[in-house]
Coordinates of C-alpha atoms in Angstrom, one line a residue:
X734 CA -156.5 -23.3 42.5
X735 CA -154.7 -22.2 39.5
X736 CA -151.6 -20.5 38.3
X737 CA -150.5 -18.3 35.9
X738 CA -146.8 -17.3 34.7
X739 CA -146.3 -14.0 32.2
X740 CA -142.9 -15.2 30.3
X741 CA -144.0 -13.6 27.2
X742 CA -141.6 -10.4 27.4
X743 CA -138.4 -9.8 25.3
X744 CA -136.1 -8.8 27.9
X745 CA -134.3 -7.0 25.3
X746 CA -132.0 -5.4 28.6
X747 CA -130.8 -8.6 30.5
X748 CA -129.2 -9.3 26.1
X749 CA -128.3 -5.8 25.8
X750 CA -126.0 -6.5 28.9
X751 CA -124.7 -9.7 28.1
X752 CA -127.0 -11.7 29.5
X753 CA -126.8 -14.8 26.9
X754 CA -130.2 -16.8 28.1
X755 CA -133.8 -15.6 27.4
X756 CA -134.7 -14.2 30.9
X757 CA -137.2 -17.5 31.8
X758 CA -134.3 -19.7 31.8
X759 CA -132.1 -17.2 33.9
X760 CA -130.6 -19.2 36.7
X761 CA -130.5 -17.8 40.5
X762 CA -129.0 -20.2 42.7
X763 CA -128.4 -23.2 39.6
X764 CA -132.5 -23.1 39.2
X765 CA -133.8 -21.1 36.2
X766 CA -136.7 -18.7 37.4
X767 CA -139.0 -20.0 35.7
X768 CA -138.4 -23.3 36.7
X769 CA -138.6 -21.7 40.4
X770 CA -142.0 -20.9 39.8
X771 CA -143.4 -24.4 38.8
X772 CA -141.9 -25.5 41.9
X773 CA -143.0 -23.4 44.1
X774 CA -146.6 -23.2 42.9
X775 CA -147.1 -27.5 42.8
X776 CA -146.2 -27.1 45.9
X777 CA -148.8 -24.9 47.0
X778 CA -151.4 -27.2 45.6
X779 CA -151.6 -25.9 41.9
X780 CA -154.2 -27.6 40.0
X781 CA -152.9 -26.0 36.6
X782 CA -150.2 -23.7 35.8
X783 CA -150.7 -21.9 32.9
X784 CA -147.4 -20.4 31.4
X785 CA -147.6 -18.1 28.1
X786 CA -144.4 -17.6 26.8
X787 CA -143.5 -15.7 22.7
X788 CA -142.7 -17.1 20.0
X789 CA -139.1 -16.0 20.0
X790 CA -136.4 -17.9 21.8
X791 CA -136.3 -21.3 20.6
X792 CA -134.5 -22.2 24.0
X793 CA -137.3 -21.0 25.9
X794 CA -139.7 -23.4 24.2
X795 CA -137.5 -26.1 23.7
X796 CA -137.0 -25.9 27.8
X797 CA -140.5 -25.5 28.4
X798 CA -142.4 -28.2 25.8
X799 CA -139.9 -30.9 27.9
X800 CA -141.0 -29.4 31.1
X801 CA -144.9 -30.1 29.6
X802 CA -143.9 -33.5 28.9
X803 CA -142.9 -34.5 32.8
X804 CA -145.1 -32.1 34.8
X805 CA -148.7 -32.6 33.9
X806 CA -149.7 -29.6 35.8
X807 CA -148.0 -27.7 33.0
X808 CA -150.4 -26.0 29.6
X809 CA -148.7 -24.2 27.7
X810 CA -149.3 -21.3 25.4
X811 CA -147.2 -19.8 22.8
X812 CA -147.7 -16.1 21.3
X813 CA -145.8 -13.0 21.5
X814 CA -147.3 -10.2 22.8
X815 CA -147.4 -6.0 23.7
X816 CA -147.5 -6.3 27.1
X817 CA -147.8 -8.3 30.1
X818 CA -152.0 -7.3 30.5
X819 CA -151.7 -8.6 26.3
X820 CA -150.3 -12.0 27.8
X821 CA -152.7 -11.8 31.1
X822 CA -155.2 -11.5 28.6
X823 CA -154.3 -14.5 26.6
X824 CA -154.0 -17.0 29.6
X825 CA -157.6 -15.7 30.9
X826 CA -159.5 -18.4 28.8
X827 CA -156.6 -21.3 30.4
X828 CA -157.7 -19.7 34.2
X829 CA -161.4 -20.2 33.4
X830 CA -163.7 -20.1 36.6
X831 CA -162.7 -19.5 40.1
X832 CA -159.8 -18.1 41.6
X833 CA -156.4 -18.0 40.6
X834 CA -152.7 -16.3 41.4
X835 CA -151.0 -15.0 38.7
X836 CA -147.3 -13.3 38.4
X837 CA -144.3 -12.5 36.0
X838 CA -141.7 -14.9 35.7
X839 CA -138.4 -12.6 37.0
X840 CA -140.4 -11.8 40.5
X841 CA -138.3 -12.7 43.4
X842 CA -139.8 -13.9 46.4
X843 CA -139.3 -15.5 49.9
X844 CA -140.8 -18.9 49.8
X845 CA -142.3 -18.9 52.8
X846 CA -144.4 -15.8 52.6
X847 CA -145.6 -16.8 49.1
X848 CA -147.1 -20.0 51.2
X849 CA -148.7 -17.9 53.8
X850 CA -149.9 -15.8 50.8
X851 CA -151.8 -18.4 49.2
X852 CA -153.1 -19.5 52.4
X853 CA -154.5 -16.6 53.7
X854 CA -156.3 -16.5 50.2
X855 CA -157.7 -19.4 49.9
X856 CA -159.1 -18.7 53.2
X857 CA -160.6 -14.7 52.3
X858 CA -163.8 -14.2 50.5
X859 CA -162.3 -11.0 49.0
X860 CA -162.3 -10.0 45.5
X861 CA -158.7 -10.1 45.2
X862 CA -155.0 -10.0 47.1
X863 CA -151.9 -8.3 45.6
X864 CA -148.4 -8.8 47.4
X865 CA -146.9 -5.6 48.6
X866 CA -143.6 -3.9 50.0
X867 CA -142.1 -1.2 51.5
X868 CA -139.2 -2.5 49.4
X869 CA -138.4 -0.1 46.8
X870 CA -136.0 -1.0 43.9
X871 CA -137.9 -0.5 40.6
X872 CA -137.4 1.6 38.2
X873 CA -140.5 3.2 37.6
X874 CA -142.8 0.9 41.2
X875 CA -146.3 1.6 41.5
X876 CA -147.5 2.6 45.0
X877 CA -150.3 1.8 46.4
X878 CA -152.5 3.1 49.4
X879 CA -154.3 1.4 51.8
X880 CA -156.7 2.1 54.8
X881 CA -156.0 0.9 58.0
X882 CA -157.2 -2.9 57.5
X883 CA -155.0 -2.2 54.6
X884 CA -157.6 -2.4 51.8
X885 CA -156.1 -1.4 48.8
X886 CA -158.0 1.7 48.2
X887 CA -155.9 3.2 44.6
X888 CA -152.4 2.1 42.7
X889 CA -150.4 5.6 41.7
X890 CA -147.6 6.0 40.1
X891 CA -146.0 8.5 42.7
X892 CA -145.5 7.7 46.9
X893 CA -148.0 10.4 47.6
X894 CA -148.2 9.1 51.0
X895 CA -147.8 5.6 50.7
X896 CA -146.7 2.9 52.3
X897 CA -146.5 0.2 49.9
X898 CA -145.5 -0.7 46.2
X899 CA -146.3 -3.1 44.2
X900 CA -144.8 -6.7 44.1
X901 CA -146.3 -7.8 41.2
X902 CA -147.8 -11.1 42.5
X903 CA -151.9 -10.9 42.0
X904 CA -154.2 -13.1 43.8
X905 CA -157.9 -13.0 41.6
X906 CA -160.7 -14.6 40.5
X907 CA -162.8 -15.1 37.4
X908 CA -164.6 -11.6 38.6
X909 CA -161.2 -9.7 37.7
X910 CA -162.3 -10.6 33.5
X911 CA -164.8 -8.3 32.0
X912 CA -162.7 -5.7 33.7
X913 CA -159.6 -7.2 31.7
X914 CA -161.7 -7.6 28.5
X915 CA -162.6 -3.6 28.5
X916 CA -159.2 -2.6 29.8
X917 CA -158.3 -4.2 26.1
X918 CA -160.8 -3.2 23.9
X919 CA -159.8 0.6 25.3
X920 CA -156.6 0.2 24.3
X921 CA -155.0 -0.4 28.1
X922 CA -151.9 -1.7 27.9
X923 CA -150.4 -1.8 31.6
X924 CA -151.3 -3.9 34.6
X925 CA -151.2 -1.0 36.5
X926 CA -154.4 0.6 34.9
X927 CA -155.8 -2.6 34.8
X928 CA -155.1 -2.9 38.9
X929 CA -156.3 0.9 38.9
X930 CA -160.0 -0.7 36.6
X931 CA -160.2 -3.2 39.1
X932 CA -160.5 0.0 41.9
X933 CA -163.1 1.7 40.0
X934 CA -165.3 -1.2 39.0
X935 CA -165.9 -2.1 42.2
X936 CA -163.6 -4.9 43.2
X937 CA -162.4 -5.2 47.0
X938 CA -158.6 -5.6 47.0
X939 CA -156.7 -7.0 49.7
X940 CA -152.7 -5.5 50.5
X941 CA -150.7 -8.5 51.6
X942 CA -147.1 -6.9 53.0
X943 CA -143.7 -9.3 51.9
X944 CA -140.8 -8.4 53.6
X945 CA -139.2 -8.0 50.3
X946 CA -140.2 -9.0 46.3
X947 CA -137.1 -8.1 43.6
X948 CA -137.8 -8.2 39.7
X949 CA -134.7 -9.4 37.4
X950 CA -134.7 -6.7 34.7
X951 CA -130.9 -5.6 34.4
X952 CA -128.0 -8.1 34.6
X953 CA -126.8 -7.1 37.9
X954 CA -130.3 -7.9 39.7
X955 CA -129.3 -11.6 39.0
X956 CA -126.8 -11.3 41.5
X957 CA -129.3 -9.1 43.9
X958 CA -131.7 -11.8 43.7
X959 CA -129.4 -14.6 44.5
X960 CA -128.0 -13.2 47.7
X961 CA -131.5 -12.1 48.5
X962 CA -132.9 -15.7 47.8
X963 CA -129.7 -16.9 50.0
X964 CA -130.6 -14.8 53.1
X965 CA -127.3 -12.4 53.0

């Protein structure tokens, strides 16, 4: 199975708060976030790891160019995009036919939970499996409604009685690409709009609960993420 990493954001908030490194190179417990994802995905048996970065940060390009020389699984695309959904669209030709797992570079999870998530998706016949959590630590969380079998029934900006929020890890197949293409053509620019359209287009999506998933958007999130990974 292929894996995709969206790492084309500018990381403005981290820079404004005094973090000197581009977001993909920010280290957690001594390991750059982008390197952690590459390692975890490799350990999960990735057949290819497709990464998109922007053209703004020379350090990230230099780092990943060296990674590509050492790890033949890694394919790098450099393009500055206006949103995560546009970055996903740029990765689409690399992801190709079949099933894949997609996430952003700053998504922090426990590795054992992720491995079980991937195993469950590989054994399933669903069109997609979305990582969710009941731990809310996001400025603008995307709430997810489900039925009693954890089939996803909707994506919401407000809680509306929902138990879970999106964890930002998406297991999908090429069946999702026509939806993505139509979203781009319609001028939509957020991943949550793409996810809503998946439901409208009749794709079967199931939620997979994680205990906790964090994003690193602010300097203070670095310490919280490290504590989480250390089990503190």
